[in-house]
Amino acid sequence: MTGKMVEEQAVVLSIMDTTLRDGEQTSGVSFTDTEKLSVAKVLLESVKVDRIEIASARVSQGEFEAARRIMSWAAERGHLDRIEILGFVDGRISLDWINQAGGKVINLLCKGSYKHVTQQLRKSPEEHLADIQKSIDYANELGIAVNVYLEDWSNGMRNSKDYVHYMVSHLKELKVQRIMLPDTLGILDPDETYEFCKEMIDAFPDVQFDFHAHNDYDLAIANVFHAIKAGIRCVHTTINGLGERAGNAPLSSVIATIKDHLKMETKVNESMLNRVSKLVESFSGIRIPTNKPLIGEFVFTQCSGVHADGDNKNNLYFNDLLPERFGRTRSYALGKTSGKANIKANLEDMGIELDPAVLKMVTNRIIELGDRKETVTAEDLPYIVADVLQESIEQKILVNNYSLSHAMGLKPSATVSIAIAGKTYEATASGDGQYDAFMNALKVIYQKLKKPFPKLLDYSVTIPPGGKTDALVETVILWELDREFKTRGLDLDQTAAAIKATVRMLNLLEHTIT
């Protein structure tokens, strides 16, 4: 028993990635020959998958040129036997196409269900096998190795098992390297996957079987898991789960599942998975969902302050999916659910240390902002700290409210109500812009009160790195009244940020004058 367990633990599973063939069948996706070559290089030499499928024969001249370029590179690098092309049982047509492209392996698309062979091909099983035999014989003449896809195998196992067994029993006698079992329409559940794969392995123990999952019921990863438990030793994947309809089993999830749940190994370099995912995201134009396991933008981001506190106390909220495994880092999001531990962790990453009172003020500000904006980024944090530190000055002047208007063909106007030492003053003015109108209304009030008003020397606006349309805006204004001084304001709205900077200026003046 011990010997058996050691042998099982030593098994290394193989991965065939079909991003460049099946993944390209995603609606709206079409890779250029240069993009295909780039992905092929990364998959084989950096990610280190065992095999890749790069094209379908006869599709187009562009597909041929991409295949030819990849094969030319592969010949120089010694990878020709690791690169496969889908071909059809069409006499010599597909094989000649593959041969002219420099290919050395065909994945021959055969029928895996009685319904497909009789209704689509309108042939008997015997006729189909005879045609397959001719294709394999010609492949042997060309020196091209043959794998066989049993298309619609899952339906075949449900509805015509005798046919499936008939095909496999004859195919194993031919010069076929691997027989590939696709769940073509994504119909299987995990129990069926285990049962059908085990039936194949028990009936044909000498055959090398691959399993090819589709994700129509969101069961692709579960089905891969059960196929391997049944004894399958090679599974097919695509980067980011690309593929027809709901896609295929994502490479990243498959690798993590094999290692963490099945306790088995592959040759894949986990640390490159995020990089290749981003590359394919860029080339395909299909965005990775932010919550997609392992490769989504937010999957290694903790939002809850309780989680951040637990991580500070012996990594209580870590699991086996450590981000460093996949070339990523853990982060702590800032928003209304953030606690002091979240914020403190981000500040420490930036080398900023705050006393408890200021940290509490910063936490309250982030919670306030989080109610107005889904996420406050780490890049926002220094601006928030600076904003909070400026608020340490007692607020003798407050803005009760203001109204700004801007209509096409009319000058912007502002109505402003402020409180000075508890007394309310109000004025309306127009200007060249909304902020200019606000400033002019303030000047009206200050002129009536015979209070000095500084000159605006410079006005700068900064959006933190990576800012989007809902990003925080920092406005810094340089003023002059006897001396030069600066104030800053922070808000989601540029004009509101400038108004905050202005109110801070008024309070600084009030403290200076009094």
Coordinates of C-alpha atoms in Angstrom, one line a residue:
M1 CA 0.0 0.0 0.0
T2 CA 2.8 2.4 0.9
G3 CA 4.6 1.7 -2.4
K4 CA 1.4 2.4 -4.3
M5 CA 0.9 5.8 -2.5
V6 CA 4.5 6.8 -3.2
E7 CA 4.1 5.9 -6.9
E8 CA 0.8 7.9 -7.1
Q9 CA 2.5 11.0 -5.5
A10 CA 5.3 10.8 -8.0
V11 CA 3.0 11.1 -11.0
V12 CA 3.5 14.3 -13.0
L13 CA 0.4 15.3 -14.9
S14 CA 0.8 16.8 -18.4
I15 CA -1.0 19.9 -19.7
M16 CA -2.0 20.6 -23.3
D17 CA -3.0 24.2 -23.7
T18 CA -5.3 25.1 -26.6
T19 CA -5.6 28.8 -26.2
L20 CA -4.3 29.4 -29.7
R21 CA -6.9 27.0 -31.3
D22 CA -9.9 26.5 -29.1
G23 CA -9.4 29.7 -27.2
E24 CA -9.4 31.6 -30.5
Q25 CA -12.9 30.3 -31.1
T26 CA -14.1 32.8 -28.4
S27 CA -16.6 35.2 -30.1
G28 CA -14.7 38.3 -31.3
V29 CA -11.2 36.9 -30.7
S30 CA -8.7 36.6 -33.6
F31 CA -4.9 36.6 -32.9
T32 CA -2.4 37.9 -35.4
D33 CA 0.5 35.6 -36.4
T34 CA 2.9 37.7 -34.3
E35 CA 0.6 37.4 -31.3
K36 CA 0.3 33.7 -31.7
L37 CA 4.0 33.3 -31.9
S38 CA 4.5 35.4 -28.8
V39 CA 2.0 33.4 -26.8
A40 CA 3.4 30.1 -28.1
K41 CA 6.9 31.1 -26.9
V42 CA 5.7 32.1 -23.4
L43 CA 3.6 29.0 -23.0
L44 CA 6.4 26.5 -23.9
E45 CA 9.5 28.2 -22.5
S46 CA 8.3 30.4 -19.6
V47 CA 5.0 28.8 -18.4
K48 CA 6.4 25.4 -19.4
V49 CA 3.2 23.6 -20.4
D50 CA 3.8 20.2 -22.1
R51 CA 2.0 20.7 -25.4
I52 CA 0.1 23.4 -27.2
E53 CA -2.5 23.3 -29.9
I54 CA -2.0 26.3 -32.2
A55 CA -4.4 26.2 -35.2
S56 CA -7.1 24.5 -37.2
A57 CA -6.0 23.3 -40.6
R58 CA -7.6 24.9 -43.7
V59 CA -9.1 27.9 -41.8
S60 CA -7.3 30.8 -43.6
Q61 CA -4.1 32.0 -45.1
G62 CA -3.5 34.0 -41.9
E63 CA -3.8 30.9 -39.8
F64 CA -1.4 29.1 -42.1
E65 CA 1.2 31.9 -41.8
A66 CA 0.9 31.9 -38.0
A67 CA 1.4 28.1 -37.9
R68 CA 4.3 28.3 -40.3
R69 CA 6.1 31.0 -38.2
I70 CA 5.5 29.0 -35.0
M71 CA 6.8 25.8 -36.5
S72 CA 9.9 27.6 -37.9
W73 CA 10.7 28.9 -34.4
A74 CA 9.9 25.5 -32.8
A75 CA 12.2 23.7 -35.2
E76 CA 15.1 25.9 -34.0
R77 CA 14.2 25.3 -30.4
G78 CA 13.5 21.6 -30.5
H79 CA 9.8 21.9 -29.8
L80 CA 8.2 20.5 -32.9
D81 CA 6.8 17.4 -31.1
R82 CA 5.1 19.6 -28.6
I83 CA 3.0 21.7 -31.0
E84 CA -0.2 20.3 -32.5
I85 CA -2.7 21.4 -35.1
L86 CA -6.3 20.3 -35.4
G87 CA -7.1 18.5 -38.6
F88 CA -10.0 16.8 -40.2
V89 CA -10.8 13.4 -41.7
D90 CA -10.7 14.8 -45.3
G91 CA -8.3 12.6 -47.2
R92 CA -5.1 14.5 -47.7
I93 CA -6.2 18.1 -47.4
S94 CA -5.6 18.8 -43.7
L95 CA -2.4 16.8 -43.6
D96 CA -1.0 18.5 -46.7
W97 CA -1.8 21.9 -45.0
I98 CA -0.1 20.9 -41.8
N99 CA 2.9 19.4 -43.6
Q100 CA 3.4 22.6 -45.7
A101 CA 3.3 24.6 -42.5
G102 CA 6.0 22.4 -41.0
G103 CA 3.8 20.7 -38.4
K104 CA 4.6 17.3 -37.0
V105 CA 1.5 16.4 -35.0
I106 CA -2.1 16.3 -36.1
N107 CA -5.0 16.2 -33.7
L108 CA -7.5 14.3 -35.9
L109 CA -11.1 15.3 -35.3
C110 CA -13.2 12.1 -35.4
K111 CA -16.7 11.4 -34.3
G112 CA -17.2 10.3 -30.7
S113 CA -21.0 9.7 -30.8
Y114 CA -23.2 7.5 -33.0
K115 CA -25.5 10.5 -33.6
H116 CA -22.7 12.6 -35.0
V117 CA -21.3 9.9 -37.3
T118 CA -24.6 8.9 -38.7
Q119 CA -26.4 12.2 -38.9
Q120 CA -23.6 14.7 -39.6
L121 CA -21.3 12.5 -41.7
R122 CA -24.1 10.3 -42.8
K123 CA -21.8 7.3 -42.6
S124 CA -21.6 4.0 -40.7
P125 CA -19.0 3.5 -38.0
E126 CA -17.2 1.2 -40.3
E127 CA -17.0 3.7 -43.1
H128 CA -15.8 6.4 -40.6
L129 CA -13.1 4.1 -39.3
A130 CA -12.0 3.3 -42.9
D131 CA -11.6 7.0 -43.6
I132 CA -9.7 7.5 -40.4
Q133 CA -7.3 4.7 -41.3
K134 CA -6.6 6.4 -44.7
S135 CA -5.7 9.7 -42.9
I136 CA -3.5 7.9 -40.4
D137 CA -1.7 6.0 -43.2
Y138 CA -1.0 9.2 -45.0
A139 CA 0.2 10.9 -41.8
N140 CA 2.7 8.1 -41.4
E141 CA 4.0 8.7 -44.9
L142 CA 4.5 12.3 -44.1
G143 CA 6.2 11.6 -40.7
I144 CA 3.3 13.3 -38.8
A145 CA 2.3 11.9 -35.5
V146 CA -1.5 11.4 -34.8
N147 CA -3.7 12.1 -31.8
V148 CA -7.4 11.6 -32.1
Y149 CA -10.2 13.8 -30.8
L150 CA -13.5 11.9 -30.2
E151 CA -15.8 14.8 -30.8
D152 CA -19.0 14.7 -28.8
W153 CA -17.6 11.9 -26.7
S154 CA -19.6 12.9 -23.6
N155 CA -22.9 12.5 -25.5
G156 CA -21.6 9.3 -27.0
M157 CA -21.0 8.0 -23.4
R158 CA -24.5 9.0 -22.4
N159 CA -26.4 7.7 -25.4
S160 CA -24.2 5.3 -27.5
K161 CA -21.5 3.6 -25.3
D162 CA -21.2 0.7 -27.6
Y163 CA -20.2 3.0 -30.4
V164 CA -17.5 4.7 -28.2
H165 CA -16.1 1.4 -27.2
Y166 CA -16.1 0.2 -30.8
M167 CA -14.2 3.3 -31.9
V168 CA -11.6 3.1 -29.1
S169 CA -11.0 -0.6 -29.5
H170 CA -10.2 -0.1 -33.2
L171 CA -8.3 3.2 -32.8
K172 CA -5.9 1.7 -30.2
E173 CA -4.8 -0.8 -32.8
L174 CA -3.8 2.0 -35.2
K175 CA -0.7 4.3 -35.0
V176 CA -2.4 6.8 -32.6
Q177 CA -0.4 8.4 -29.8
R178 CA -3.3 9.7 -27.7
I179 CA -7.1 9.5 -27.7
M180 CA -8.6 12.8 -26.5
L181 CA -12.0 12.8 -24.7
P182 CA -13.8 16.1 -25.1
D183 CA -17.0 17.2 -23.3
T184 CA -17.7 19.1 -26.5
L185 CA -20.9 20.7 -25.4
G186 CA -20.0 21.1 -21.7
I187 CA -22.9 18.8 -20.6
L188 CA -21.1 16.6 -18.0
D189 CA -21.3 16.9 -14.3
P190 CA -18.4 15.7 -12.0
D191 CA -20.0 12.3 -11.2
E192 CA -20.5 11.5 -14.9
T193 CA -17.0 12.7 -15.7
Y194 CA -15.5 10.4 -13.1
E195 CA -17.7 7.4 -14.2
F196 CA -17.1 7.9 -18.0
C197 CA -13.3 8.5 -17.7
K198 CA -12.8 5.5 -15.3
E199 CA -14.8 3.3 -17.7
M200 CA -12.4 4.3 -20.5
I201 CA -9.3 3.7 -18.4
D202 CA -10.5 0.4 -17.0
A203 CA -11.6 -0.9 -20.5
F204 CA -8.4 0.3 -22.3
P205 CA -5.6 0.5 -19.7
D206 CA -2.9 0.8 -22.3
V207 CA -4.4 3.9 -24.1
Q208 CA -3.2 7.4 -23.2
F209 CA -6.3 9.4 -22.7
D210 CA -6.6 13.3 -22.5
F211 CA -9.7 15.0 -21.1
H212 CA -11.0 18.3 -22.6
A213 CA -13.5 20.2 -20.6
H214 CA -16.0 22.9 -21.5
N215 CA -17.5 25.3 -19.0
D216 CA -21.2 25.6 -20.1
Y217 CA -22.5 24.7 -16.6
D218 CA -19.5 26.4 -14.8
L219 CA -18.3 22.9 -14.0
A220 CA -15.1 22.7 -16.1
I221 CA -12.7 22.8 -13.2
A222 CA -14.8 20.3 -11.1
N223 CA -14.9 18.0 -14.1
V224 CA -11.1 18.2 -14.6
F225 CA -10.7 17.4 -10.9
H226 CA -12.8 14.3 -11.2
A227 CA -11.3 13.2 -14.6
I228 CA -7.9 13.2 -12.9
K229 CA -9.2 11.3 -9.9
A230 CA -10.5 8.7 -12.3
G231 CA -7.0 8.3 -13.7
I232 CA -6.7 10.7 -16.6
R233 CA -3.1 12.0 -16.8
C234 CA -3.4 14.8 -19.3
V235 CA -5.9 17.6 -19.3
H236 CA -6.6 20.5 -21.7
T237 CA -6.7 24.1 -20.8
T238 CA -6.9 27.7 -22.1
I239 CA -5.5 30.9 -20.7
N240 CA -8.2 32.9 -18.9
G241 CA -10.7 30.1 -19.7
L242 CA -11.1 31.4 -23.3
G243 CA -13.1 29.2 -25.6
E244 CA -16.3 28.7 -27.5
R245 CA -19.6 29.6 -25.7
A246 CA -18.7 29.6 -22.0
G247 CA -15.1 28.7 -22.6
N248 CA -12.7 26.0 -21.4
A249 CA -11.0 25.1 -18.1
P250 CA -8.7 28.0 -17.2
L251 CA -5.0 27.1 -17.0
S252 CA -4.4 28.9 -13.8
S253 CA -7.3 27.2 -11.9
V254 CA -6.3 23.8 -13.2
I255 CA -2.7 24.1 -12.0
A256 CA -3.7 25.3 -8.5
T257 CA -6.4 22.6 -8.2
I258 CA -3.9 19.8 -9.2
K259 CA -1.3 21.0 -6.7
D260 CA -3.4 22.0 -3.7
H261 CA -6.4 19.5 -3.9
L262 CA -5.0 16.5 -5.8
K263 CA -1.5 16.9 -4.3
M264 CA 0.0 16.1 -7.7
E265 CA 2.5 17.9 -9.8
T266 CA 2.9 19.4 -13.3
K267 CA 5.9 21.0 -15.0
V268 CA 4.1 24.4 -15.1
N269 CA 5.8 27.4 -13.7
E270 CA 3.1 28.9 -11.5
S271 CA 4.9 32.2 -11.1
M272 CA 4.4 33.0 -14.8
L273 CA 0.6 32.3 -14.9
N274 CA -0.4 35.9 -14.1
R275 CA 2.0 37.3 -16.7
V276 CA 0.7 35.1 -19.5
S277 CA -2.9 35.8 -18.5
K278 CA -2.3 39.6 -18.8
L279 CA -0.6 39.0 -22.2
V280 CA -3.6 37.1 -23.5
E281 CA -6.0 39.6 -22.0
S282 CA -4.2 42.3 -24.0
F283 CA -4.1 40.3 -27.3
S284 CA -7.6 38.9 -27.1
G285 CA -9.4 42.1 -25.9
I286 CA -11.4 40.0 -23.4
R287 CA -11.1 41.5 -20.0
I288 CA -10.4 39.2 -17.0
P289 CA -13.2 39.5 -14.5
T290 CA -11.9 41.2 -11.4
N291 CA -13.0 38.3 -9.2
K292 CA -11.7 35.4 -11.4
P293 CA -9.7 33.0 -9.2
L294 CA -5.9 33.6 -9.1
I295 CA -5.7 36.0 -12.0
G296 CA -8.5 38.6 -11.3
E297 CA -7.5 42.1 -10.2
F298 CA -9.1 41.8 -6.7
V299 CA -8.6 38.1 -5.7
F300 CA -5.6 38.8 -3.5
T301 CA -7.1 42.0 -2.0
Q302 CA -8.6 42.0 1.4
C303 CA -11.3 44.6 2.0
S304 CA -12.4 43.8 5.5
G305 CA -10.5 45.4 8.3
V306 CA -11.1 42.3 10.4
H307 CA -9.2 40.2 7.8
A308 CA -6.2 42.7 7.8
D309 CA -6.1 42.5 11.6
G310 CA -6.1 38.7 11.4
D311 CA -3.3 38.7 8.9
N312 CA -1.2 40.9 11.2
K313 CA -1.8 38.3 13.9
N314 CA -0.1 35.3 12.4
N315 CA -1.7 35.3 8.9
L316 CA -5.1 34.1 10.2
Y317 CA -6.8 34.8 6.8
F318 CA -4.3 33.3 4.5
N319 CA -4.9 30.1 2.5
D320 CA -2.7 27.9 0.3
L321 CA -3.2 30.3 -2.6
L322 CA -0.4 32.6 -1.7
P323 CA -0.2 35.4 -4.3
E324 CA 3.6 35.1 -4.5
R325 CA 3.1 31.6 -6.1
F326 CA 1.5 33.3 -9.1
G327 CA 3.8 36.3 -9.4
R328 CA 1.5 38.6 -7.5
T329 CA 1.3 40.4 -4.1
R330 CA -1.4 40.7 -1.4
S331 CA -3.0 44.1 -0.9
Y332 CA -5.5 45.6 1.5
A333 CA -8.3 47.6 -0.1
L334 CA -9.3 50.9 1.3
G335 CA -13.0 51.7 1.6
K336 CA -15.9 51.9 4.1
T337 CA -15.2 48.4 5.4
S338 CA -11.6 49.2 6.1
G339 CA -10.4 49.1 9.6
K340 CA -7.2 50.7 11.1
A341 CA -5.3 47.4 10.4
N342 CA -6.0 47.7 6.7
I343 CA -5.0 51.3 6.5
K344 CA -1.9 50.8 8.7
A345 CA -0.7 48.0 6.4
N346 CA -1.0 50.3 3.4
L347 CA 0.8 53.1 5.2
E348 CA 3.6 50.8 6.3
D349 CA 4.1 49.7 2.7
M350 CA 4.7 53.4 1.9
G351 CA 7.0 54.1 4.9
I352 CA 4.4 56.4 6.5
E353 CA 3.9 56.2 10.3
L354 CA 1.0 58.1 12.0
D355 CA 0.2 58.5 15.7
P356 CA -3.1 56.8 16.8
A357 CA -5.1 60.0 16.8
V358 CA -4.2 60.9 13.2
L359 CA -4.6 57.3 12.1
K360 CA -8.2 57.4 13.5
M361 CA -8.9 60.6 11.6
V362 CA -7.5 59.0 8.4
T363 CA -9.7 55.9 8.9
N364 CA -12.8 58.0 9.4
R365 CA -12.0 60.0 6.2
I366 CA -11.6 56.8 4.2
I367 CA -14.9 55.4 5.5
E368 CA -16.5 58.7 4.5
L369 CA -15.0 58.5 1.0
G370 CA -15.9 54.8 0.7
D371 CA -19.6 55.7 1.1
R372 CA -19.2 57.8 -2.1
K373 CA -16.7 55.7 -4.0
E374 CA -16.4 52.0 -4.2
T375 CA -12.7 51.7 -3.6
V376 CA -10.1 54.2 -2.4
T377 CA -6.7 53.1 -3.9
A378 CA -3.4 52.9 -2.1
E379 CA -2.2 55.7 -4.4
D380 CA -4.9 57.9 -2.9
L381 CA -3.6 57.4 0.6
P382 CA -0.8 60.0 0.8
Y383 CA -3.2 62.7 -0.5
I384 CA -5.8 61.7 2.1
V385 CA -3.2 61.9 4.9
A386 CA -2.0 65.3 3.8
D387 CA -5.7 66.4 3.6
V388 CA -6.4 65.2 7.1
L389 CA -3.3 66.8 8.6
Q390 CA -4.4 70.2 7.3
E391 CA -7.7 69.8 9.1
S392 CA -6.0 70.1 12.5
I393 CA -6.6 73.9 12.3
E394 CA -9.7 75.0 14.1
Q395 CA -12.4 75.7 11.6
K396 CA -13.5 79.3 12.3
I397 CA -15.0 79.7 8.8
L398 CA -17.4 77.2 7.5
V399 CA -19.2 76.8 4.2
N400 CA -22.9 76.3 4.9
N401 CA -23.7 75.5 1.3
Y402 CA -23.1 76.7 -2.2
S403 CA -24.8 76.4 -5.6
L404 CA -22.9 76.4 -8.9
S405 CA -24.5 76.6 -12.3
H406 CA -23.1 76.4 -15.8
A407 CA -25.3 76.6 -18.9
M408 CA -24.3 76.8 -22.6
G409 CA -24.1 80.4 -23.7
L410 CA -24.3 81.9 -20.2
K411 CA -21.6 82.8 -17.7
P412 CA -21.2 80.4 -14.8
S413 CA -22.6 81.7 -11.6
A414 CA -22.3 80.8 -7.9
T415 CA -24.3 81.5 -4.8
V416 CA -22.3 81.0 -1.6
S417 CA -23.3 80.9 2.1
I418 CA -20.5 80.9 4.7
A419 CA -20.4 81.2 8.5
I420 CA -17.8 83.4 10.2
A421 CA -17.7 83.2 14.0
G422 CA -21.2 81.8 13.9
K423 CA -22.7 84.5 11.7
T424 CA -24.0 83.7 8.2
Y425 CA -23.1 85.7 5.1
E426 CA -24.4 85.1 1.5
A427 CA -23.5 86.4 -1.9
T428 CA -24.0 85.6 -5.6
A429 CA -21.6 86.3 -8.4
S430 CA -20.6 85.2 -11.9
G431 CA -17.2 84.3 -13.4
D432 CA -15.3 82.7 -16.2
G433 CA -15.7 79.3 -14.7
Q434 CA -17.6 77.7 -11.8
Y435 CA -14.6 78.1 -9.4
D436 CA -14.0 81.7 -10.5
A437 CA -17.7 82.4 -9.8
F438 CA -17.3 80.9 -6.3
M439 CA -14.2 83.0 -5.7
N440 CA -16.0 86.2 -6.9
A441 CA -18.9 85.5 -4.5
L442 CA -16.4 85.1 -1.6
K443 CA -14.7 88.3 -2.6
V444 CA -18.1 90.1 -2.4
I445 CA -18.6 88.9 1.2
Y446 CA -15.0 89.8 2.2
Q447 CA -15.2 93.3 0.6
K448 CA -18.4 94.0 2.6
L449 CA -16.6 92.9 5.8
K450 CA -13.5 94.8 4.8
K451 CA -11.4 91.6 5.3
P452 CA -8.2 91.1 3.3
F453 CA -8.4 88.5 0.5
P454 CA -5.2 86.9 -0.9
K455 CA -4.2 86.7 -4.5
L456 CA -4.3 83.3 -6.2
L457 CA -0.8 82.8 -7.8
D458 CA -0.9 79.2 -8.9
Y459 CA -3.5 76.4 -9.1
S460 CA -2.5 72.7 -9.8
V461 CA -4.6 69.6 -10.0
T462 CA -3.2 66.0 -9.4
I463 CA -4.9 62.7 -10.0
P464 CA -3.2 59.8 -8.2
P465 CA -1.4 57.2 -10.5
G466 CA -3.8 54.9 -12.3
G467 CA -6.6 57.3 -11.6
K468 CA -9.9 56.7 -13.4
T469 CA -13.0 58.9 -13.9
D470 CA -14.0 58.3 -10.3
A471 CA -10.5 58.9 -8.9
L472 CA -9.8 61.3 -6.1
V473 CA -8.5 64.8 -7.2
E474 CA -6.0 66.8 -5.2
T475 CA -6.0 70.6 -5.8
V476 CA -3.1 72.6 -4.5
I477 CA -3.4 76.4 -4.6
L478 CA -0.6 78.9 -4.0
W479 CA -1.7 82.2 -2.4
E480 CA -0.1 85.5 -1.6
L481 CA -1.0 87.9 1.2
D482 CA 2.1 89.5 2.7
R483 CA 3.8 86.1 2.1
E484 CA 3.2 83.1 -0.1
F485 CA 1.5 79.9 1.3
K486 CA -0.2 76.8 0.0
T487 CA -3.4 75.0 0.8
R488 CA -4.8 71.7 -0.6
G489 CA -8.1 70.1 -1.0
L490 CA -9.1 66.5 -1.8
D491 CA -12.4 65.4 -3.3
L492 CA -13.8 63.2 -6.1
D493 CA -14.8 66.5 -7.9
Q494 CA -12.2 68.9 -9.1
T495 CA -14.2 72.1 -8.3
A496 CA -15.1 70.7 -4.9
A497 CA -11.4 70.0 -4.2
A498 CA -10.5 73.6 -5.1
I499 CA -13.3 74.9 -2.8
K500 CA -11.9 72.9 0.1
A501 CA -8.5 74.3 -0.5
T502 CA -10.0 77.8 -0.5
V503 CA -11.9 77.3 2.7
R504 CA -8.6 76.1 4.3
M505 CA -7.0 79.3 3.1
L506 CA -9.7 81.4 4.7
N507 CA -9.2 79.6 8.0
L508 CA -5.5 80.0 7.9
L509 CA -6.0 83.7 7.3
E510 CA -8.5 83.9 10.2
H511 CA -6.0 82.4 12.6
T512 CA -3.2 84.7 11.3
I513 CA -5.3 87.8 11.6
T514 CA -6.8 87.0 15.1

